[in-house]
Structure formats: structure tokens, C-alpha cells
Amino acid sequence: MKTLQVAVPDVEYASSNELPKLVEAERLRQILDKCVEEAESSGFPIMTMDEICAEIKAYRMEKRVTRNAKSNY
């Protein structure tokens, strides 16, 4: 069994309908932190969102060019 500790300000805790959302947000933040730690320890390069988008666009363009070149024959 896993234990999840969440620090919630009293004001937010008073609104009990928000508590599940706060718990889920904390859980996702902890998972994301773990993923970042593992990526950094594995030697993955740190990339900005712009760099990631540029890589994806370049890959897609390369695939389009290859596909178009094959269809021209």
C-alpha cells in the first residue's frame, strides 16, 4: 500500500468538494517529479517545449518528403 501525504491550506480544505481534485493534482505532480528525476538520471537531454515541437515537425516533414518521393515513382 502506498501513502500519499498532501498539504492543503485550511481554506481549500474547508471546501471538501475540492479535496479530491487537490489530492489528484498532488498525485500527478509527484508522478511528474519522479519522471523528471528518472529522465535526468538516464541522461536524457532537457528540452523546451519549443524544441520538442520543432523535433516533431522535422520528423513529420521528413516522413512526408519520403512518402511523396515514393509516390512520384
mmCIF file of C-alpha atoms in Angstrom:
data_model
loop_
_atom_site.group_PDB
_atom_site.id
_atom_site.type_symbol
_atom_site.label_atom_id
_atom_site.label_comp_id
_atom_site.label_asym_id
_atom_site.label_seq_id
_atom_site.Cartn_x
_atom_site.Cartn_y
_atom_site.Cartn_z
ATOM 1 C CA MET A 1 0.000 0.000 0.000
ATOM 2 C CA LYS A 2 1.239 3.490 -0.820
ATOM 3 C CA THR A 3 0.801 6.513 1.416
ATOM 4 C CA LEU A 4 0.105 9.902 -0.054
ATOM 5 C CA GLN A 5 0.687 12.995 2.035
ATOM 6 C CA VAL A 6 -0.901 16.181 0.806
ATOM 7 C CA ALA A 7 -0.500 19.570 2.436
ATOM 8 C CA VAL A 8 -3.702 21.512 1.874
ATOM 9 C CA PRO A 9 -4.313 25.069 3.089
ATOM 10 C CA ASP A 10 -7.158 25.289 5.599
ATOM 11 C CA VAL A 11 -9.195 27.473 3.274
ATOM 12 C CA GLU A 12 -9.081 24.896 0.485
ATOM 13 C CA TYR A 13 -9.688 22.022 2.894
ATOM 14 C CA ALA A 14 -12.869 23.697 4.117
ATOM 15 C CA SER A 15 -14.256 23.256 0.610
ATOM 16 C CA SER A 16 -14.493 19.472 0.768
ATOM 17 C CA ASN A 17 -15.731 19.137 -2.811
ATOM 18 C CA GLU A 18 -12.308 20.396 -3.969
ATOM 19 C CA LEU A 19 -10.366 17.852 -1.891
ATOM 20 C CA PRO A 20 -10.409 15.020 -4.477
ATOM 21 C CA LYS A 21 -9.108 17.430 -7.125
ATOM 22 C CA LEU A 22 -6.327 18.601 -4.808
ATOM 23 C CA VAL A 23 -5.318 15.028 -3.995
ATOM 24 C CA GLU A 24 -5.276 14.072 -7.668
ATOM 25 C CA ALA A 25 -3.239 17.163 -8.583
ATOM 26 C CA GLU A 26 -0.688 16.341 -5.884
ATOM 27 C CA ARG A 27 -0.501 12.728 -7.025
ATOM 28 C CA LEU A 28 0.106 13.791 -10.620
ATOM 29 C CA ARG A 29 2.748 16.321 -9.518
ATOM 30 C CA GLN A 30 4.596 13.600 -7.609
ATOM 31 C CA ILE A 31 4.446 11.256 -10.616
ATOM 32 C CA LEU A 32 5.749 14.009 -12.888
ATOM 33 C CA ASP A 33 8.578 14.805 -10.470
ATOM 34 C CA LYS A 34 9.551 11.115 -10.460
ATOM 35 C CA CYS A 35 9.532 11.020 -14.273
ATOM 36 C CA VAL A 36 11.756 14.099 -14.453
ATOM 37 C CA GLU A 37 14.194 12.589 -11.938
ATOM 38 C CA GLU A 38 14.394 9.340 -13.907
ATOM 39 C CA ALA A 39 14.875 11.168 -17.206
ATOM 40 C CA GLU A 40 17.667 13.304 -15.767
ATOM 41 C CA SER A 41 19.419 10.309 -14.215
ATOM 42 C CA SER A 42 19.143 8.407 -17.518
ATOM 43 C CA GLY A 43 20.953 11.156 -19.384
ATOM 44 C CA PHE A 44 18.037 12.364 -21.489
ATOM 45 C CA PRO A 45 18.664 15.879 -22.771
ATOM 46 C CA ILE A 46 16.488 18.556 -21.245
ATOM 47 C CA MET A 47 14.382 20.117 -23.988
ATOM 48 C CA THR A 48 11.989 23.024 -24.018
ATOM 49 C CA MET A 49 8.503 22.587 -25.434
ATOM 50 C CA ASP A 50 9.573 24.626 -28.481
ATOM 51 C CA GLU A 51 12.479 22.235 -29.092
ATOM 52 C CA ILE A 52 10.199 19.226 -28.767
ATOM 53 C CA CYS A 53 7.698 20.735 -31.217
ATOM 54 C CA ALA A 54 10.493 21.519 -33.670
ATOM 55 C CA GLU A 55 11.724 17.900 -33.487
ATOM 56 C CA ILE A 56 8.223 16.580 -34.127
ATOM 57 C CA LYS A 57 7.694 18.943 -37.086
ATOM 58 C CA ALA A 58 11.041 17.959 -38.599
ATOM 59 C CA TYR A 59 10.232 14.255 -38.241
ATOM 60 C CA ARG A 60 6.814 14.677 -39.816
ATOM 61 C CA MET A 61 8.259 16.720 -42.679
ATOM 62 C CA GLU A 62 10.876 14.032 -43.319
ATOM 63 C CA LYS A 63 8.136 11.388 -43.438
ATOM 64 C CA ARG A 64 6.066 13.496 -45.857
ATOM 65 C CA VAL A 65 9.035 14.035 -48.162
ATOM 66 C CA THR A 66 9.818 10.307 -48.156
ATOM 67 C CA ARG A 67 6.179 9.383 -48.770
ATOM 68 C CA ASN A 68 5.870 11.928 -51.599
ATOM 69 C CA ALA A 69 9.129 10.769 -53.185
ATOM 70 C CA LYS A 70 7.850 7.168 -53.241
ATOM 71 C CA SER A 71 4.522 8.178 -54.756
ATOM 72 C CA ASN A 72 6.237 10.081 -57.596
ATOM 73 C CA TYR A 73 7.812 6.896 -58.954
#
